[in-house]
Amino acid sequence: MAGAAAVVAVPSPAAPPAGTAAPRSGTGATRSGPRTAAPLPKPSGPRPLYIGTYTSADGGGTGIGLASYDPETGRITGTGTLTGVPDPSYLAVHPDGRTLYAVDERQDGAVTAVRLADRRVLGTRSTGGAGPCHLSVHPTGRWLLSADYGSGSVAVHPVDASGALGERTDRVTHTSPPPGPGQQGPHAHQFLTSPDGGHVLAVDLGTDTVYTYRLDPAKGALTEVGQAHTRPGAGPRHLTFHPGGRYAYLANEVDDTVAVCAYDPRSGGLDIGEPQPTGSGGGTNYPAQFLVTADGRYAFLANRGHNSLARYAVEGDGARLRLLGTVPAGGDFPRQIAFSPDGRLLFAANQRSGTVTVFHVAADGGLRQAGEPFASPVAVCALPL
């Protein structure tokens, strides 16, 4: 299952202007390549794990799955379900760790906040769109960003001091360029903040475009400042930044490719490089999500269909990916992957098999499955804390 691929580089991004301030702690960006990640202390005792599902699917869950995991062995133990959140297919946590957010992936799209201390639902707010499938919290902790797949729109909600959500402050529907080949409309699939914190980027599968916005830090309003286009029919799904903050990696769901992107923090511009293989060998496959190790040396890609995790060596301070091979995902249709906070474990949520697989991550980028997968109905998101 291993296979080598040609290494493809992208043009170097423009250097930041003289006097650019160093990024805030935790943004992961530097001005001169990836930072050296300080070793994190090994956690002791079980850690919480939250699992997203589809409550409306046949055989789906009844809410957000509650579990714990052993940070040494990776063993998962189920502890119950948090009900009252419909179709919580994607989850994110506030930077302070006190509030969990979930999309309600339904026709009348919404986002829900849950206080973790007592698992109380703090409220639900409409996104104004259909089928929200991704959300993230701005690094300031003041704004929640969400992407509506069904309506091809992105939304912003304010976050108050308690972690609860206010009414949305902005919503933008992607109307230009027109939908790509085979698409009936825009399909926003991800909405995230750049490592420098200066821009927010929306990945739209339907228009083959990554949109860059500036977010007004006081009003929560979006202003579009750029577009980056893949080749027609690529179907971009998920973007992950290298910790150096100058490059990112794009998973293209429809044409089963990935691409290295150069990022300019001054303008927010993204330069999408040439398509590269996912390790699927050309069979039916839909790449889902990238992860990059904290030291910036390795990247992992979830392959749905091939049911594998592709391993890449990251070279040139983030400018190149070299495919090392693949390992079996240990389940069917790995839709989402996530690291434990210390980066020593990787969790894969396998939608069709209804399981979460855990892998030990070695210093050389190797993956070793940690025991048998954990059964969880229609597991589409695993969030370890």
mmCIF file of C-alpha atoms in Angstrom:
data_model
loop_
_atom_site.group_PDB
_atom_site.id
_atom_site.type_symbol
_atom_site.label_atom_id
_atom_site.label_comp_id
_atom_site.label_asym_id
_atom_site.label_seq_id
_atom_site.Cartn_x
_atom_site.Cartn_y
_atom_site.Cartn_z
ATOM 1 C CA MET A 1 0.000 0.000 0.000
ATOM 2 C CA ALA A 2 3.011 2.238 0.105
ATOM 3 C CA GLY A 3 3.792 4.376 -2.879
ATOM 4 C CA ALA A 4 6.080 7.237 -3.739
ATOM 5 C CA ALA A 5 4.924 10.316 -5.577
ATOM 6 C CA ALA A 6 6.620 13.172 -7.282
ATOM 7 C CA VAL A 7 7.294 16.074 -4.976
ATOM 8 C CA VAL A 8 5.485 19.194 -6.131
ATOM 9 C CA ALA A 9 6.442 22.644 -4.868
ATOM 10 C CA VAL A 10 4.497 25.876 -5.055
ATOM 11 C CA PRO A 11 5.843 29.400 -5.516
ATOM 12 C CA SER A 12 7.159 30.973 -2.343
ATOM 13 C CA PRO A 13 4.709 33.436 -0.798
ATOM 14 C CA ALA A 14 5.625 37.065 -0.467
ATOM 15 C CA ALA A 15 7.525 37.977 2.660
ATOM 16 C CA PRO A 16 5.579 39.850 5.342
ATOM 17 C CA PRO A 17 6.232 43.573 5.524
ATOM 18 C CA ALA A 18 9.090 44.828 7.646
ATOM 19 C CA GLY A 19 8.137 45.274 11.245
ATOM 20 C CA THR A 20 5.358 42.681 11.163
ATOM 21 C CA ALA A 21 4.618 41.797 14.747
ATOM 22 C CA ALA A 22 5.254 38.303 15.979
ATOM 23 C CA PRO A 23 2.058 36.245 16.193
ATOM 24 C CA ARG A 24 0.210 35.842 19.450
ATOM 25 C CA SER A 25 1.059 32.811 21.452
ATOM 26 C CA GLY A 26 -0.840 29.815 20.163
ATOM 27 C CA THR A 27 -1.361 30.944 16.583
ATOM 28 C CA GLY A 28 1.415 28.701 15.317
ATOM 29 C CA ALA A 29 2.810 31.269 12.872
ATOM 30 C CA THR A 30 6.349 32.552 12.629
ATOM 31 C CA ARG A 31 8.164 34.749 10.164
ATOM 32 C CA SER A 32 10.996 32.338 9.450
ATOM 33 C CA GLY A 33 9.646 28.825 9.039
ATOM 34 C CA PRO A 34 8.025 26.414 11.478
ATOM 35 C CA ARG A 35 8.618 26.839 15.143
ATOM 36 C CA THR A 36 10.143 24.031 17.152
ATOM 37 C CA ALA A 37 7.330 22.620 19.243
ATOM 38 C CA ALA A 38 8.253 22.305 22.901
ATOM 39 C CA PRO A 39 7.614 18.820 24.270
ATOM 40 C CA LEU A 40 4.275 18.687 26.024
ATOM 41 C CA PRO A 41 4.034 16.959 29.393
ATOM 42 C CA LYS A 42 2.414 13.568 29.219
ATOM 43 C CA PRO A 43 -1.148 13.802 30.529
ATOM 44 C CA SER A 44 -2.201 11.466 33.296
ATOM 45 C CA GLY A 45 -5.628 9.950 33.784
ATOM 46 C CA PRO A 46 -8.508 9.690 31.323
ATOM 47 C CA ARG A 47 -9.276 12.596 29.007
ATOM 48 C CA PRO A 48 -12.665 13.581 27.522
ATOM 49 C CA LEU A 49 -13.700 12.658 23.990
ATOM 50 C CA TYR A 50 -16.782 13.979 22.186
ATOM 51 C CA ILE A 51 -18.216 12.220 19.136
ATOM 52 C CA GLY A 52 -20.431 13.776 16.477
ATOM 53 C CA THR A 53 -23.104 11.834 14.618
ATOM 54 C CA TYR A 54 -26.267 12.107 12.534
ATOM 55 C CA THR A 55 -29.322 11.678 14.730
ATOM 56 C CA SER A 56 -31.625 11.559 11.682
ATOM 57 C CA ALA A 57 -29.695 8.787 9.891
ATOM 58 C CA ASP A 58 -30.697 5.133 10.038
ATOM 59 C CA GLY A 59 -28.732 3.624 12.880
ATOM 60 C CA GLY A 60 -27.463 7.042 13.914
ATOM 61 C CA GLY A 61 -26.878 8.340 17.396
ATOM 62 C CA THR A 62 -29.210 10.180 19.747
ATOM 63 C CA GLY A 63 -26.920 13.144 20.372
ATOM 64 C CA ILE A 64 -23.284 13.968 21.012
ATOM 65 C CA GLY A 65 -21.431 10.859 22.137
ATOM 66 C CA LEU A 66 -19.627 11.184 25.468
ATOM 67 C CA ALA A 67 -16.499 9.150 26.092
ATOM 68 C CA SER A 68 -13.054 9.235 27.664
ATOM 69 C CA TYR A 69 -9.715 7.983 26.398
ATOM 70 C CA ASP A 70 -6.484 6.866 28.014
ATOM 71 C CA PRO A 71 -3.751 9.214 26.715
ATOM 72 C CA GLU A 72 -1.154 6.453 27.035
ATOM 73 C CA THR A 73 -2.933 3.450 25.508
ATOM 74 C CA GLY A 74 -5.542 5.241 23.386
ATOM 75 C CA ARG A 75 -8.302 3.041 24.798
ATOM 76 C CA ILE A 76 -11.754 4.680 24.558
ATOM 77 C CA THR A 77 -14.504 4.153 27.144
ATOM 78 C CA GLY A 78 -18.056 5.311 26.463
ATOM 79 C CA THR A 79 -19.727 7.370 29.185
ATOM 80 C CA GLY A 80 -23.121 8.283 27.690
ATOM 81 C CA THR A 81 -24.810 10.712 25.332
ATOM 82 C CA LEU A 82 -25.595 14.406 25.436
ATOM 83 C CA THR A 83 -29.073 14.690 23.940
ATOM 84 C CA GLY A 84 -30.917 17.738 22.703
ATOM 85 C CA VAL A 85 -28.581 18.555 19.808
ATOM 86 C CA PRO A 86 -29.919 17.334 16.423
ATOM 87 C CA ASP A 87 -27.488 16.034 13.801
ATOM 88 C CA PRO A 88 -24.300 17.269 15.535
ATOM 89 C CA SER A 89 -22.033 16.245 12.668
ATOM 90 C CA TYR A 90 -19.123 18.560 13.472
ATOM 91 C CA LEU A 91 -17.774 19.758 16.815
ATOM 92 C CA ALA A 92 -15.332 22.405 18.043
ATOM 93 C CA VAL A 93 -14.276 23.691 21.450
ATOM 94 C CA HIS A 94 -13.734 27.256 22.660
ATOM 95 C CA PRO A 95 -10.055 28.216 23.187
ATOM 96 C CA ASP A 96 -10.662 28.355 26.945
ATOM 97 C CA GLY A 97 -11.912 24.766 26.910
ATOM 98 C CA ARG A 98 -15.170 25.542 28.684
ATOM 99 C CA THR A 99 -17.706 25.448 25.834
ATOM 100 C CA LEU A 100 -18.426 22.912 23.097
ATOM 101 C CA TYR A 101 -20.014 23.950 19.809
ATOM 102 C CA ALA A 102 -21.895 21.741 17.358
ATOM 103 C CA VAL A 103 -23.492 22.233 13.978
ATOM 104 C CA ASP A 104 -27.097 21.142 13.587
ATOM 105 C CA GLU A 105 -26.755 19.789 10.050
ATOM 106 C CA ARG A 106 -30.345 20.138 8.935
ATOM 107 C CA GLN A 107 -32.256 22.043 6.273
ATOM 108 C CA ASP A 108 -32.866 24.820 8.786
ATOM 109 C CA GLY A 109 -29.226 25.103 9.751
ATOM 110 C CA ALA A 110 -28.165 26.065 13.246
ATOM 111 C CA VAL A 111 -25.264 26.007 15.689
ATOM 112 C CA THR A 112 -25.489 25.023 19.352
ATOM 113 C CA ALA A 113 -23.350 25.860 22.397
ATOM 114 C CA VAL A 114 -22.907 23.443 25.319
ATOM 115 C CA ARG A 115 -21.271 24.320 28.651
ATOM 116 C CA LEU A 116 -18.906 21.464 29.445
ATOM 117 C CA ALA A 117 -18.812 21.883 33.228
ATOM 118 C CA ASP A 118 -22.399 20.652 33.593
ATOM 119 C CA ARG A 119 -23.155 19.731 29.945
ATOM 120 C CA ARG A 120 -25.934 22.275 29.796
ATOM 121 C CA VAL A 121 -27.116 23.436 26.365
ATOM 122 C CA LEU A 122 -26.632 27.202 26.372
ATOM 123 C CA GLY A 123 -28.768 27.776 23.313
ATOM 124 C CA THR A 124 -29.038 27.386 19.562
ATOM 125 C CA ARG A 125 -28.774 30.030 16.856
ATOM 126 C CA SER A 126 -29.791 29.874 13.204
ATOM 127 C CA THR A 127 -27.051 30.091 10.591
ATOM 128 C CA GLY A 128 -29.576 31.376 8.071
ATOM 129 C CA GLY A 129 -28.480 28.630 5.670
ATOM 130 C CA ALA A 130 -28.952 24.935 5.020
ATOM 131 C CA GLY A 131 -26.903 21.940 6.111
ATOM 132 C CA PRO A 132 -24.061 23.431 8.189
ATOM 133 C CA CYS A 133 -21.203 20.914 8.131
ATOM 134 C CA HIS A 134 -18.250 22.739 9.728
ATOM 135 C CA LEU A 135 -17.550 25.302 12.400
ATOM 136 C CA SER A 136 -14.537 26.802 14.137
ATOM 137 C CA VAL A 137 -13.903 29.343 16.875
ATOM 138 C CA HIS A 138 -11.869 32.436 16.079
ATOM 139 C CA PRO A 139 -8.624 32.468 18.124
ATOM 140 C CA THR A 140 -9.869 35.500 20.077
ATOM 141 C CA GLY A 141 -12.748 33.349 21.323
ATOM 142 C CA ARG A 142 -15.214 36.100 20.379
ATOM 143 C CA TRP A 143 -16.629 34.706 17.119
ATOM 144 C CA LEU A 144 -17.974 31.383 15.874
ATOM 145 C CA LEU A 145 -17.509 30.697 12.148
ATOM 146 C CA SER A 146 -19.729 28.172 10.375
ATOM 147 C CA ALA A 147 -20.098 26.813 6.834
ATOM 148 C CA ASP A 148 -23.446 25.804 5.310
ATOM 149 C CA TYR A 149 -22.949 23.063 2.738
ATOM 150 C CA GLY A 150 -26.513 23.037 1.400
ATOM 151 C CA SER A 151 -26.803 26.770 0.756
ATOM 152 C CA GLY A 152 -23.149 27.515 0.024
ATOM 153 C CA SER A 153 -22.968 30.197 2.692
ATOM 154 C CA VAL A 154 -20.840 31.107 5.692
ATOM 155 C CA ALA A 155 -21.976 32.755 8.908
ATOM 156 C CA VAL A 156 -20.525 34.562 11.930
ATOM 157 C CA HIS A 157 -21.971 34.465 15.447
ATOM 158 C CA PRO A 158 -20.716 36.408 18.464
ATOM 159 C CA VAL A 159 -19.620 34.486 21.554
ATOM 160 C CA ASP A 160 -20.281 36.093 24.938
ATOM 161 C CA ALA A 161 -18.279 35.715 28.148
ATOM 162 C CA SER A 162 -20.278 32.643 29.177
ATOM 163 C CA GLY A 163 -19.581 30.904 25.849
ATOM 164 C CA ALA A 164 -23.175 31.335 24.652
ATOM 165 C CA LEU A 165 -23.919 32.499 21.119
ATOM 166 C CA GLY A 166 -25.630 35.694 20.017
ATOM 167 C CA GLU A 167 -27.584 36.315 16.834
ATOM 168 C CA ARG A 168 -25.373 36.124 13.765
ATOM 169 C CA THR A 169 -23.581 39.280 12.743
ATOM 170 C CA ASP A 170 -23.033 38.353 9.111
ATOM 171 C CA ARG A 171 -23.812 35.772 6.455
ATOM 172 C CA VAL A 172 -22.362 35.548 2.942
ATOM 173 C CA THR A 173 -23.550 33.249 0.141
ATOM 174 C CA HIS A 174 -21.024 32.266 -2.514
ATOM 175 C CA THR A 175 -22.510 33.397 -5.823
ATOM 176 C CA SER A 176 -19.330 33.917 -7.869
ATOM 177 C CA PRO A 177 -17.752 32.139 -9.625
ATOM 178 C CA PRO A 178 -20.551 29.897 -10.920
ATOM 179 C CA PRO A 179 -20.707 26.263 -9.783
ATOM 180 C CA GLY A 180 -18.049 23.912 -11.086
ATOM 181 C CA PRO A 181 -18.607 20.886 -13.355
ATOM 182 C CA GLY A 182 -21.305 18.575 -12.028
ATOM 183 C CA GLN A 183 -22.287 20.936 -9.193
ATOM 184 C CA GLN A 184 -25.774 22.387 -8.835
ATOM 185 C CA GLY A 185 -24.641 25.258 -6.653
ATOM 186 C CA PRO A 186 -22.115 26.427 -4.075
ATOM 187 C CA HIS A 187 -21.265 24.089 -1.188
ATOM 188 C CA ALA A 188 -19.307 25.776 1.600
ATOM 189 C CA HIS A 189 -17.466 22.982 3.398
ATOM 190 C CA GLN A 190 -15.132 24.721 5.850
ATOM 191 C CA PHE A 191 -14.631 28.114 7.502
ATOM 192 C CA LEU A 192 -11.390 28.701 9.425
ATOM 193 C CA THR A 193 -8.974 31.401 10.609
ATOM 194 C CA SER A 194 -5.475 31.832 9.184
ATOM 195 C CA PRO A 195 -2.583 31.215 11.622
ATOM 196 C CA ASP A 196 -1.720 34.927 11.708
ATOM 197 C CA GLY A 197 -5.305 35.678 12.741
ATOM 198 C CA GLY A 198 -5.665 38.342 10.073
ATOM 199 C CA HIS A 199 -8.017 36.524 7.727
ATOM 200 C CA VAL A 200 -10.746 33.907 7.659
ATOM 201 C CA LEU A 201 -10.973 31.469 4.749
ATOM 202 C CA ALA A 202 -13.952 29.563 3.368
ATOM 203 C CA VAL A 203 -13.470 26.418 1.288
ATOM 204 C CA ASP A 204 -16.300 25.854 -1.211
ATOM 205 C CA LEU A 205 -16.556 22.487 -2.947
ATOM 206 C CA GLY A 206 -19.292 23.614 -5.335
ATOM 207 C CA THR A 207 -17.493 26.622 -6.816
ATOM 208 C CA ASP A 208 -13.952 25.145 -6.745
ATOM 209 C CA THR A 209 -12.857 28.188 -4.763
ATOM 210 C CA VAL A 210 -11.233 29.194 -1.483
ATOM 211 C CA TYR A 211 -12.537 32.621 -0.424
ATOM 212 C CA THR A 212 -10.521 34.930 1.827
ATOM 213 C CA TYR A 213 -12.291 37.438 4.075
ATOM 214 C CA ARG A 214 -11.334 40.026 6.621
ATOM 215 C CA LEU A 215 -13.392 39.788 9.800
ATOM 216 C CA ASP A 216 -14.203 43.072 11.523
ATOM 217 C CA PRO A 217 -13.065 42.391 15.112
ATOM 218 C CA ALA A 218 -15.674 44.739 16.573
ATOM 219 C CA LYS A 219 -18.729 44.109 14.385
ATOM 220 C CA GLY A 220 -18.207 40.534 13.177
ATOM 221 C CA ALA A 221 -18.743 41.621 9.564
ATOM 222 C CA LEU A 222 -17.043 39.894 6.614
ATOM 223 C CA THR A 223 -15.322 41.645 3.703
ATOM 224 C CA GLU A 224 -14.121 39.502 0.815
ATOM 225 C CA VAL A 225 -10.515 40.264 -0.143
ATOM 226 C CA GLY A 226 -9.593 37.409 -2.440
ATOM 227 C CA GLN A 227 -10.415 34.177 -4.214
ATOM 228 C CA ALA A 228 -8.209 31.207 -5.072
ATOM 229 C CA HIS A 229 -9.452 28.759 -7.681
ATOM 230 C CA THR A 230 -8.649 25.083 -8.066
ATOM 231 C CA ARG A 231 -8.816 23.420 -11.449
ATOM 232 C CA PRO A 232 -12.449 22.879 -12.545
ATOM 233 C CA GLY A 233 -14.087 19.891 -10.892
ATOM 234 C CA ALA A 234 -11.534 19.493 -8.100
ATOM 235 C CA GLY A 235 -14.120 19.995 -5.379
ATOM 236 C CA PRO A 236 -11.986 21.461 -2.549
ATOM 237 C CA ARG A 237 -13.179 20.287 0.865
ATOM 238 C CA HIS A 238 -10.680 20.951 3.627
ATOM 239 C CA LEU A 239 -7.666 23.241 4.191
ATOM 240 C CA THR A 240 -5.040 22.819 6.909
ATOM 241 C CA PHE A 241 -2.184 25.239 7.567
ATOM 242 C CA HIS A 242 1.411 24.295 8.205
ATOM 243 C CA PRO A 243 2.505 25.605 11.646
ATOM 244 C CA GLY A 244 4.936 27.982 9.920
ATOM 245 C CA GLY A 245 1.892 29.896 8.672
ATOM 246 C CA ARG A 246 3.158 30.352 5.097
ATOM 247 C CA TYR A 247 1.788 27.196 3.462
ATOM 248 C CA ALA A 248 -1.391 25.150 3.630
ATOM 249 C CA TYR A 249 -2.606 21.801 2.300
ATOM 250 C CA LEU A 250 -5.871 21.401 0.441
ATOM 251 C CA ALA A 251 -7.878 18.165 0.136
ATOM 252 C CA ASN A 252 -9.889 18.031 -3.100
ATOM 253 C CA GLU A 253 -12.806 15.669 -2.581
ATOM 254 C CA VAL A 254 -14.190 15.328 -6.099
ATOM 255 C CA ASP A 255 -11.064 14.661 -8.198
ATOM 256 C CA ASP A 256 -9.196 12.749 -5.438
ATOM 257 C CA THR A 257 -6.161 15.037 -5.237
ATOM 258 C CA VAL A 258 -4.350 17.263 -2.771
ATOM 259 C CA ALA A 259 -2.470 20.503 -3.328
ATOM 260 C CA VAL A 260 0.135 22.600 -1.546
ATOM 261 C CA CYS A 261 -0.901 26.246 -1.243
ATOM 262 C CA ALA A 262 1.307 29.273 -0.581
ATOM 263 C CA TYR A 263 -0.280 31.791 1.774
ATOM 264 C CA ASP A 264 0.523 35.524 1.949
ATOM 265 C CA PRO A 265 -0.393 36.840 5.419
ATOM 266 C CA ARG A 266 -0.347 40.451 4.206
ATOM 267 C CA SER A 267 -3.103 40.060 1.636
ATOM 268 C CA GLY A 268 -4.648 36.768 2.672
ATOM 269 C CA GLY A 269 -3.954 35.520 -0.832
ATOM 270 C CA LEU A 270 -3.683 31.790 -1.460
ATOM 271 C CA ASP A 271 -1.714 30.351 -4.399
ATOM 272 C CA ILE A 272 -2.923 26.799 -5.078
ATOM 273 C CA GLY A 273 -0.261 24.464 -6.453
ATOM 274 C CA GLU A 274 -0.466 21.510 -8.808
ATOM 275 C CA PRO A 275 -2.618 18.466 -7.927
ATOM 276 C CA GLN A 276 -0.864 15.600 -6.180
ATOM 277 C CA PRO A 277 -1.909 12.012 -5.393
ATOM 278 C CA THR A 278 -3.688 10.896 -2.237
ATOM 279 C CA GLY A 279 -2.255 7.379 -2.192
ATOM 280 C CA SER A 280 -5.558 5.839 -3.257
ATOM 281 C CA GLY A 281 -4.045 4.318 -6.385
ATOM 282 C CA GLY A 282 -6.742 5.731 -8.644
ATOM 283 C CA GLY A 283 -9.718 3.849 -7.193
ATOM 284 C CA THR A 284 -12.922 5.463 -5.956
ATOM 285 C CA ASN A 285 -11.856 7.769 -3.172
ATOM 286 C CA TYR A 286 -12.932 11.004 -1.528
ATOM 287 C CA PRO A 287 -10.175 12.668 0.529
ATOM 288 C CA ALA A 288 -11.650 14.264 3.611
ATOM 289 C CA GLN A 289 -9.256 16.039 5.947
ATOM 290 C CA PHE A 290 -5.599 16.925 6.494
ATOM 291 C CA LEU A 291 -3.672 17.103 9.768
ATOM 292 C CA VAL A 292 -0.144 18.444 10.237
ATOM 293 C CA THR A 293 2.067 17.587 13.202
ATOM 294 C CA ALA A 294 2.967 20.415 15.576
ATOM 295 C CA ASP A 295 6.604 20.322 14.474
ATOM 296 C CA GLY A 296 5.520 20.691 10.839
ATOM 297 C CA ARG A 297 7.385 17.582 9.670
ATOM 298 C CA TYR A 298 4.526 15.249 8.723
ATOM 299 C CA ALA A 299 0.985 15.461 7.359
ATOM 300 C CA PHE A 300 -1.836 12.926 7.363
ATOM 301 C CA LEU A 301 -4.854 12.684 5.067
ATOM 302 C CA ALA A 302 -8.092 10.752 5.640
ATOM 303 C CA ASN A 303 -9.129 8.811 2.522
ATOM 304 C CA ARG A 304 -12.795 7.755 2.294
ATOM 305 C CA GLY A 305 -13.272 4.892 -0.152
ATOM 306 C CA HIS A 306 -9.669 3.755 -0.028
ATOM 307 C CA ASN A 307 -10.267 3.722 3.740
ATOM 308 C CA SER A 308 -6.747 4.714 4.577
ATOM 309 C CA LEU A 309 -4.656 7.411 6.154
ATOM 310 C CA ALA A 310 -2.048 8.776 3.770
ATOM 311 C CA ARG A 311 1.284 9.814 5.290
ATOM 312 C CA TYR A 312 3.326 12.688 3.884
ATOM 313 C CA ALA A 313 6.740 14.069 4.719
ATOM 314 C CA VAL A 314 6.660 17.872 4.758
ATOM 315 C CA GLU A 315 9.731 19.460 3.192
ATOM 316 C CA GLY A 316 11.041 22.906 2.322
ATOM 317 C CA ASP A 317 9.656 24.543 5.488
ATOM 318 C CA GLY A 318 6.186 23.523 4.363
ATOM 319 C CA ALA A 319 6.476 24.143 0.617
ATOM 320 C CA ARG A 320 6.487 20.482 -0.438
ATOM 321 C CA LEU A 321 4.646 17.264 0.368
ATOM 322 C CA ARG A 322 6.191 13.855 -0.295
ATOM 323 C CA LEU A 323 3.852 10.871 -0.141
ATOM 324 C CA LEU A 324 5.302 8.167 2.098
ATOM 325 C CA GLY A 325 2.463 5.669 1.778
ATOM 326 C CA THR A 326 -0.804 4.751 3.439
ATOM 327 C CA VAL A 327 -2.003 2.734 6.411
ATOM 328 C CA PRO A 328 -5.478 1.177 6.786
ATOM 329 C CA ALA A 329 -7.909 3.431 8.631
ATOM 330 C CA GLY A 330 -9.275 0.518 10.645
ATOM 331 C CA GLY A 331 -12.827 1.413 9.602
ATOM 332 C CA ASP A 332 -15.092 2.304 6.701
ATOM 333 C CA PHE A 333 -15.221 5.889 5.355
ATOM 334 C CA PRO A 334 -12.914 7.905 7.658
ATOM 335 C CA ARG A 335 -14.675 11.249 7.458
ATOM 336 C CA GLN A 336 -12.690 13.227 10.042
ATOM 337 C CA ILE A 337 -9.383 12.931 11.891
ATOM 338 C CA ALA A 338 -7.998 14.757 14.928
ATOM 339 C CA PHE A 339 -4.925 14.770 17.138
ATOM 340 C CA SER A 340 -5.026 14.526 20.900
ATOM 341 C CA PRO A 341 -3.805 17.825 22.429
ATOM 342 C CA ASP A 342 -0.295 16.428 22.929
ATOM 343 C CA GLY A 343 -0.170 15.104 19.351
ATOM 344 C CA ARG A 344 0.705 11.565 20.438
ATOM 345 C CA LEU A 345 -2.622 10.048 19.343
ATOM 346 C CA LEU A 346 -4.647 10.380 16.133
ATOM 347 C CA PHE A 347 -8.402 9.690 16.128
ATOM 348 C CA ALA A 348 -10.288 8.707 12.955
ATOM 349 C CA ALA A 349 -14.109 8.865 12.867
ATOM 350 C CA ASN A 350 -15.360 6.201 10.451
ATOM 351 C CA GLN A 351 -18.857 7.075 9.261
ATOM 352 C CA ARG A 352 -20.036 3.865 7.588
ATOM 353 C CA SER A 353 -18.604 1.389 10.076
ATOM 354 C CA GLY A 354 -19.721 3.491 13.049
ATOM 355 C CA THR A 355 -16.349 3.352 14.753
ATOM 356 C CA VAL A 356 -13.533 5.551 16.031
ATOM 357 C CA THR A 357 -10.020 4.224 15.426
ATOM 358 C CA VAL A 358 -7.075 5.451 17.485
ATOM 359 C CA PHE A 359 -3.457 5.481 16.319
ATOM 360 C CA HIS A 360 -0.194 6.128 18.131
ATOM 361 C CA VAL A 361 1.812 8.794 16.259
ATOM 362 C CA ALA A 362 5.552 8.118 16.222
ATOM 363 C CA ALA A 363 8.264 10.769 16.052
ATOM 364 C CA ASP A 364 9.074 9.631 12.487
ATOM 365 C CA GLY A 365 5.463 10.061 11.341
ATOM 366 C CA GLY A 366 4.603 6.394 11.667
ATOM 367 C CA LEU A 367 1.089 5.327 12.680
ATOM 368 C CA ARG A 368 0.312 2.270 14.818
ATOM 369 C CA GLN A 369 -3.265 1.313 15.589
ATOM 370 C CA ALA A 370 -4.051 1.347 19.316
ATOM 371 C CA GLY A 371 -6.269 -1.668 19.896
ATOM 372 C CA GLU A 372 -9.698 -2.343 18.458
ATOM 373 C CA PRO A 373 -11.858 0.511 17.129
ATOM 374 C CA PHE A 374 -14.489 1.968 19.457
ATOM 375 C CA ALA A 375 -18.089 1.456 18.318
ATOM 376 C CA SER A 376 -20.145 4.655 18.036
ATOM 377 C CA PRO A 377 -23.257 5.069 15.812
ATOM 378 C CA VAL A 378 -22.489 6.848 12.520
ATOM 379 C CA ALA A 379 -19.305 8.402 13.888
ATOM 380 C CA VAL A 380 -18.548 11.467 11.755
ATOM 381 C CA CYS A 381 -16.453 13.582 14.137
ATOM 382 C CA ALA A 382 -14.151 12.766 17.056
ATOM 383 C CA LEU A 383 -12.966 15.625 19.263
ATOM 384 C CA PRO A 384 -10.403 14.649 21.929
ATOM 385 C CA LEU A 385 -9.609 17.193 24.650
#
